[in-house]
Coordinates of C-alpha atoms and ligand atoms in Angstrom, one line a residue:
M1 CA -13.3 -17.4 11.7
G2 CA -14.9 -14.8 14.0
N3 CA -12.6 -13.5 16.7
N4 CA -10.0 -16.2 15.9
A5 CA -9.0 -14.7 12.5
A6 CA -5.3 -15.0 11.7
E7 CA -4.7 -17.5 14.5
K8 CA -1.3 -19.4 14.5
I9 CA -1.6 -22.7 12.8
N10 CA 0.5 -24.9 15.1
L11 CA 0.0 -28.0 12.9
S12 CA -3.7 -27.8 13.2
F13 CA -5.1 -26.4 9.9
K14 CA -8.7 -27.6 10.3
G15 CA -11.2 -24.7 10.3
K16 CA -8.4 -22.0 10.4
D17 CA -8.4 -18.9 8.2
I18 CA -5.3 -18.7 6.0
L19 CA -4.6 -14.9 5.9
S20 CA -0.9 -14.4 6.3
L21 CA 2.5 -16.1 6.4
D22 CA 2.6 -14.8 10.0
Q23 CA 0.4 -17.7 11.0
F24 CA 2.9 -20.3 9.8
S25 CA 5.9 -22.1 11.5
I26 CA 8.5 -24.2 9.7
K27 CA 6.5 -27.3 10.8
D28 CA 3.3 -26.0 9.2
I29 CA 5.1 -25.3 5.9
N30 CA 6.7 -28.7 6.0
L31 CA 3.3 -30.3 6.6
V32 CA 1.9 -28.5 3.5
L33 CA 4.9 -29.7 1.5
K34 CA 4.3 -33.3 2.6
I35 CA 0.6 -33.2 1.7
T36 CA 1.5 -31.5 -1.6
E37 CA 3.5 -34.6 -2.5
K38 CA 0.4 -36.8 -1.8
M39 CA -1.6 -34.5 -4.0
K40 CA 0.8 -35.0 -6.9
D41 CA 0.1 -38.7 -6.6
I42 CA -3.7 -38.1 -6.5
T43 CA -3.6 -36.2 -9.7
R44 CA -1.9 -39.1 -11.4
D45 CA -4.5 -41.6 -10.1
T46 CA -7.0 -42.9 -12.6
K47 CA -9.7 -43.1 -9.9
P48 CA -11.2 -39.7 -9.1
S49 CA -10.5 -38.4 -5.5
K50 CA -13.4 -38.1 -3.0
I51 CA -11.4 -36.1 -0.4
L52 CA -13.6 -33.0 -0.7
E53 CA -16.8 -34.9 -1.8
G54 CA -19.9 -33.2 -0.4
T55 CA -18.2 -29.8 0.1
I56 CA -18.9 -26.5 -1.7
I57 CA -16.2 -23.9 -1.8
A58 CA -16.9 -20.3 -2.7
L59 CA -14.4 -18.4 -4.8
I60 CA -15.2 -14.7 -4.6
F61 CA -12.7 -12.6 -6.6
Y62 CA -13.1 -8.8 -6.5
E63 CA -9.9 -8.5 -8.6
P64 CA -9.0 -10.4 -11.8
S65 CA -7.0 -13.6 -11.7
S66 CA -5.9 -16.4 -14.0
R67 CA -3.7 -18.6 -11.8
T68 CA -5.1 -18.3 -8.3
F69 CA -8.7 -18.5 -9.5
G70 CA -8.1 -21.3 -12.0
S71 CA -5.9 -23.4 -9.7
F72 CA -8.2 -23.2 -6.7
S73 CA -11.2 -24.0 -8.8
V74 CA -9.5 -27.0 -10.4
S75 CA -8.1 -28.1 -7.0
V76 CA -11.6 -28.4 -5.5
K77 CA -12.8 -30.4 -8.5
K78 CA -9.7 -32.7 -8.5
L79 CA -10.6 -33.6 -4.9
G80 CA -14.3 -34.3 -5.7
G81 CA -15.7 -31.0 -4.3
Q82 CA -17.8 -28.3 -6.0
T83 CA -17.4 -24.6 -6.3
L84 CA -19.6 -21.5 -6.3
E85 CA -17.7 -18.9 -8.3
I86 CA -18.3 -15.2 -8.3
L87 CA -15.9 -13.3 -10.4
D88 CA -16.2 -9.5 -10.3
P89 CA -18.8 -9.4 -7.5
Q90 CA -18.9 -5.6 -7.9
H91 CA -21.0 -6.3 -11.1
F92 CA -22.3 -9.8 -10.6
S93 CA -23.6 -9.9 -7.1
S94 CA -25.5 -7.6 -4.8
V95 CA -22.2 -5.8 -4.0
S96 CA -23.3 -3.7 -7.0
K97 CA -26.3 -2.5 -5.0
G98 CA -24.2 -1.5 -2.0
E99 CA -23.9 -4.8 0.0
T100 CA -21.0 -4.7 2.4
L101 CA -18.1 -7.1 2.3
E102 CA -19.2 -8.4 5.7
D103 CA -22.8 -9.1 4.6
T104 CA -21.6 -10.8 1.4
I105 CA -19.3 -13.1 3.4
R106 CA -22.1 -14.0 5.9
V107 CA -24.4 -14.8 3.0
F108 CA -22.0 -17.2 1.3
E109 CA -21.0 -18.8 4.5
A110 CA -24.6 -20.0 4.7
Y111 CA -24.2 -21.9 1.5
C112 CA -20.5 -23.0 1.5
D113 CA -17.8 -24.8 3.5
A114 CA -15.0 -22.3 2.9
I115 CA -14.5 -19.0 1.2
I116 CA -11.5 -18.2 -1.0
L117 CA -11.4 -14.4 -1.4
R118 CA -9.4 -11.9 -3.5
H119 CA -9.9 -8.3 -2.6
P120 CA -8.1 -5.0 -3.6
Q121 CA -7.8 -3.7 -0.1
K122 CA -5.1 -4.7 2.4
G123 CA -7.0 -5.5 5.6
A124 CA -10.2 -6.8 3.9
M125 CA -9.2 -10.4 4.7
E126 CA -9.3 -9.8 8.5
A127 CA -12.7 -8.1 8.1
A128 CA -14.0 -11.0 6.0
A129 CA -12.5 -13.6 8.4
K130 CA -14.1 -12.0 11.4
A131 CA -17.4 -11.8 9.6
A132 CA -17.4 -15.5 8.8
F133 CA -18.5 -17.1 12.1
F134 CA -18.4 -20.8 11.0
I135 CA -16.2 -21.4 8.0
P136 CA -12.6 -20.6 7.1
V137 CA -11.6 -17.7 4.8
I138 CA -8.5 -18.2 2.6
N139 CA -6.7 -15.1 1.4
A140 CA -6.2 -15.3 -2.4
G141 CA -4.5 -11.9 -2.5
D142 CA -5.4 -8.7 -0.7
G143 CA -4.3 -5.5 -2.5
I144 CA -0.6 -4.8 -1.6
G145 CA -0.9 -7.0 1.5
E146 CA -0.2 -10.8 1.2
H147 CA -0.8 -13.8 -1.0
P148 CA -0.1 -16.8 1.3
S149 CA -1.0 -19.7 -1.1
Q150 CA 1.3 -18.1 -3.7
T151 CA 4.2 -18.3 -1.2
L152 CA 3.4 -21.9 -0.4
L153 CA 3.7 -22.8 -4.0
D154 CA 6.8 -20.7 -4.5
I155 CA 8.4 -22.4 -1.5
A156 CA 7.4 -25.8 -2.9
T157 CA 9.0 -24.9 -6.2
I158 CA 12.3 -23.8 -4.5
N159 CA 12.3 -26.9 -2.3
E160 CA 11.6 -29.2 -5.3
K161 CA 14.7 -27.8 -7.0
H162 CA 17.2 -27.4 -4.1
G163 CA 15.9 -29.8 -1.5
H164 CA 16.2 -27.3 1.3
L165 CA 14.8 -24.0 2.4
D166 CA 17.6 -22.7 4.5
G167 CA 21.0 -21.3 3.4
L168 CA 19.5 -19.9 0.2
T169 CA 20.5 -16.9 -1.8
G170 CA 17.8 -15.3 -3.9
V171 CA 17.1 -12.3 -6.0
I172 CA 13.7 -10.7 -5.7
A173 CA 13.1 -8.0 -8.4
G174 CA 10.5 -5.6 -9.5
D175 CA 7.7 -4.0 -7.5
L176 CA 8.6 -4.7 -3.9
L177 CA 6.5 -1.9 -2.6
N178 CA 3.2 -3.1 -4.0
G179 CA 3.9 -6.8 -4.7
R180 CA 1.9 -8.9 -2.2
T181 CA 3.6 -12.1 -3.4
V182 CA 7.0 -10.6 -2.4
H183 CA 5.7 -9.6 1.0
S184 CA 4.5 -13.1 1.8
L185 CA 7.6 -14.8 0.3
I186 CA 10.0 -12.7 2.4
K187 CA 8.0 -13.7 5.5
G188 CA 8.0 -17.3 4.5
L189 CA 11.7 -17.5 3.8
S190 CA 12.4 -15.6 7.0
L191 CA 11.3 -18.7 9.0
F192 CA 14.3 -20.6 7.7
K193 CA 17.9 -20.0 8.8
N194 CA 20.7 -18.3 6.9
N195 CA 18.7 -17.0 3.9
T196 CA 19.9 -13.9 2.0
L197 CA 17.7 -12.0 -0.4
Y198 CA 19.0 -9.3 -2.8
L199 CA 16.1 -6.9 -3.4
L200 CA 16.4 -5.3 -6.9
S201 CA 13.9 -2.5 -7.6
P202 CA 13.8 1.1 -8.7
K203 CA 14.1 3.2 -5.5
E204 CA 10.4 4.3 -5.9
L205 CA 9.4 0.6 -5.6
N206 CA 11.6 -0.4 -2.7
L207 CA 9.9 -2.1 0.2
S208 CA 8.4 0.5 2.5
R209 CA 10.8 1.4 5.3
E210 CA 8.3 -0.1 7.8
E211 CA 8.3 -3.4 6.0
F212 CA 12.0 -3.5 5.4
S213 CA 12.6 -3.0 9.2
N214 CA 9.9 -5.5 10.2
F215 CA 11.2 -8.2 7.8
S216 CA 14.9 -7.5 8.7
Q217 CA 14.1 -8.2 12.4
R218 CA 13.0 -11.7 11.5
G219 CA 16.6 -12.8 10.9
I220 CA 16.7 -12.9 7.1
R221 CA 19.5 -10.9 5.4
L222 CA 18.0 -8.3 3.1
I223 CA 20.3 -6.5 0.7
E224 CA 18.8 -3.7 -1.4
I225 CA 20.4 -3.2 -4.8
Q226 CA 19.4 -0.8 -7.6
S227 CA 21.5 -2.0 -10.5
E228 CA 21.6 -5.3 -12.4
K229 CA 25.4 -5.3 -12.0
D230 CA 25.0 -6.0 -8.3
I231 CA 23.1 -9.3 -8.9
P232 CA 25.1 -12.0 -7.1
Q233 CA 26.5 -14.8 -9.3
N234 CA 24.9 -18.2 -9.1
A235 CA 21.9 -17.3 -6.8
D236 CA 19.6 -20.3 -5.9
F237 CA 16.6 -18.5 -7.4
W238 CA 15.5 -15.3 -9.1
Y239 CA 12.0 -14.1 -8.4
W240 CA 11.0 -11.5 -10.9
T241 CA 7.7 -9.5 -10.5
R242 CA 5.7 -7.1 -12.5
V243 CA 5.3 -3.5 -11.6
Q244 CA 1.7 -3.3 -10.4
K245 CA 0.1 -0.7 -12.7
E246 CA -3.2 -0.9 -10.9
R247 CA -1.7 0.4 -7.6
F248 CA -0.5 3.7 -9.3
H249 CA -2.6 6.8 -9.1
D250 CA -0.4 8.6 -11.6
I251 CA 0.1 6.6 -14.8
Q252 CA 3.2 8.7 -15.7
K253 CA 4.9 7.5 -12.6
Y254 CA 4.1 3.9 -13.7
E255 CA 5.6 4.6 -17.1
Q256 CA 8.8 5.9 -15.6
V257 CA 9.5 2.7 -13.5
K258 CA 7.9 -0.1 -15.5
N259 CA 10.3 -2.7 -17.0
K260 CA 13.4 -1.0 -15.6
F261 CA 14.8 -4.5 -14.9
V262 CA 14.1 -7.1 -17.6
V263 CA 15.3 -10.7 -17.6
T264 CA 17.0 -11.3 -21.0
K265 CA 19.2 -14.2 -22.2
E266 CA 22.2 -12.0 -21.7
L267 CA 21.3 -11.3 -18.1
V268 CA 20.8 -15.0 -17.4
T269 CA 24.1 -15.8 -19.1
K270 CA 26.0 -13.2 -17.1
F271 CA 24.6 -13.8 -13.6
A272 CA 22.7 -17.0 -13.3
G273 CA 24.3 -20.3 -12.4
K274 CA 23.5 -23.8 -13.7
N275 CA 21.2 -24.4 -10.6
T276 CA 19.6 -20.9 -10.5
I277 CA 15.8 -21.2 -11.1
I278 CA 14.0 -18.3 -12.7
M279 CA 10.6 -17.7 -11.1
H280 CA 7.8 -15.2 -11.5
P281 CA 4.3 -15.3 -9.9
L282 CA 2.8 -14.1 -13.2
P283 CA 1.3 -12.3 -15.0
R284 CA 4.4 -10.9 -16.7
V285 CA 4.1 -7.7 -18.8
G286 CA 7.5 -7.5 -20.4
E287 CA 9.8 -8.0 -17.5
I288 CA 10.9 -11.5 -18.7
Q289 CA 11.7 -11.8 -22.4
P290 CA 9.9 -14.8 -24.1
E291 CA 13.4 -15.9 -25.3
V292 CA 14.1 -17.0 -21.7
D293 CA 11.1 -19.3 -21.6
T294 CA 12.9 -22.3 -23.2
D295 CA 15.8 -22.1 -20.7
P296 CA 15.5 -25.2 -18.5
R297 CA 16.1 -23.0 -15.5
A298 CA 12.9 -21.0 -16.2
V299 CA 10.2 -22.6 -14.1
Y300 CA 7.5 -19.8 -14.2
L301 CA 5.4 -21.4 -16.9
K302 CA 6.2 -24.9 -15.9
S303 CA 6.7 -26.4 -12.4
Q304 CA 5.8 -23.1 -10.6
I305 CA 2.3 -23.2 -12.3
R306 CA 1.7 -26.9 -11.6
N307 CA 2.8 -26.6 -8.0
G308 CA 0.0 -23.9 -7.6
M309 CA -2.6 -26.6 -8.1
Y310 CA -0.9 -29.3 -5.9
V311 CA -0.3 -26.9 -3.0
R312 CA -3.8 -25.5 -3.2
M313 CA -5.2 -29.0 -3.2
A314 CA -3.1 -29.7 0.0
L315 CA -4.2 -26.5 1.7
L316 CA -7.9 -27.1 1.0
A317 CA -7.7 -30.7 2.3
L318 CA -5.9 -29.5 5.4
V319 CA -8.2 -26.5 6.2
L320 CA -11.3 -28.6 5.6
G321 CA -9.9 -31.3 7.9
K322 CA -10.1 -34.0 5.3
I323 CA -6.5 -35.2 5.5
Ligands
CP401 N1 0.2 -15.2 -9.3 C1 -1.1 -14.7 -9.3 O1 -1.7 -14.4 -8.2 O2 -1.7 -14.7 -10.5 P1 -3.2 -14.3 -10.7 O3 -3.4 -12.9 -10.4 O4 -3.5 -14.6 -12.2 O5 -4.1 -15.2 -9.8

């Protein structure tokens, strides 16, 4: 909010913008995980929750979304709040007439208690959070930047399976250059000790050298690989991602690198262990074969999706100071 955008959380979520994993400590993540467990109970309750009763949350999505939009929207409603939903504001709001992002944010802060924003430009979140004087802004994905609520749900999914967030070995594959979920996840896992990530991507889609250096300085071990044969045996998780077609200016370049690495039954049999979970933030566009979906280790259409709702319920309750 205002000049305090991207402030460290320090166990005090109330009123804070949620823009980046840089704001989080281990204690902050553990608090989200603890409240997430409460939220699971709330969804099982027969009595409707009133935790967000009387609040209206704006969902403003300049880019398409199924999961983030759907789960935030349902999370508000599960907690008794209401939503104001603007999908494609470039066509269905006065953005189409030339209204600036800052003005749009100021308008909706007059009506709502928080704004959940998705935007194609990295950096737009900081501008929006500074424009909102009185209410928090939650980053629902900013271009190739970050996607913090995705990382919280990814971390909840890893923790649910393995019971710890340190000493992990993971494989992150796909579009590491443009994938915002990857950027936030590396930052999140960097908070915990002794984590090692194998980064599998075509060299054109490696992390930028600036990000590789920045992330490496956080203490996490990052090992870049460019061949499936270098995938470690029995990793704790695989995190596959799609090549982000919408970030390419030259479609031929996209065609050259898309689906270079595909999860097949054979790949799982060869390299995954019995406790390896197979994750994907979705949508997938061919990089995990449907034949893998029924493997009990594949969580991308199961717990990873459901955790999105529980984690976002927790985040909203915390940011609005209701829990
Ligand atoms: N994982 C994710 O952000 O999905 P959506 O783009 O559908 O929200």
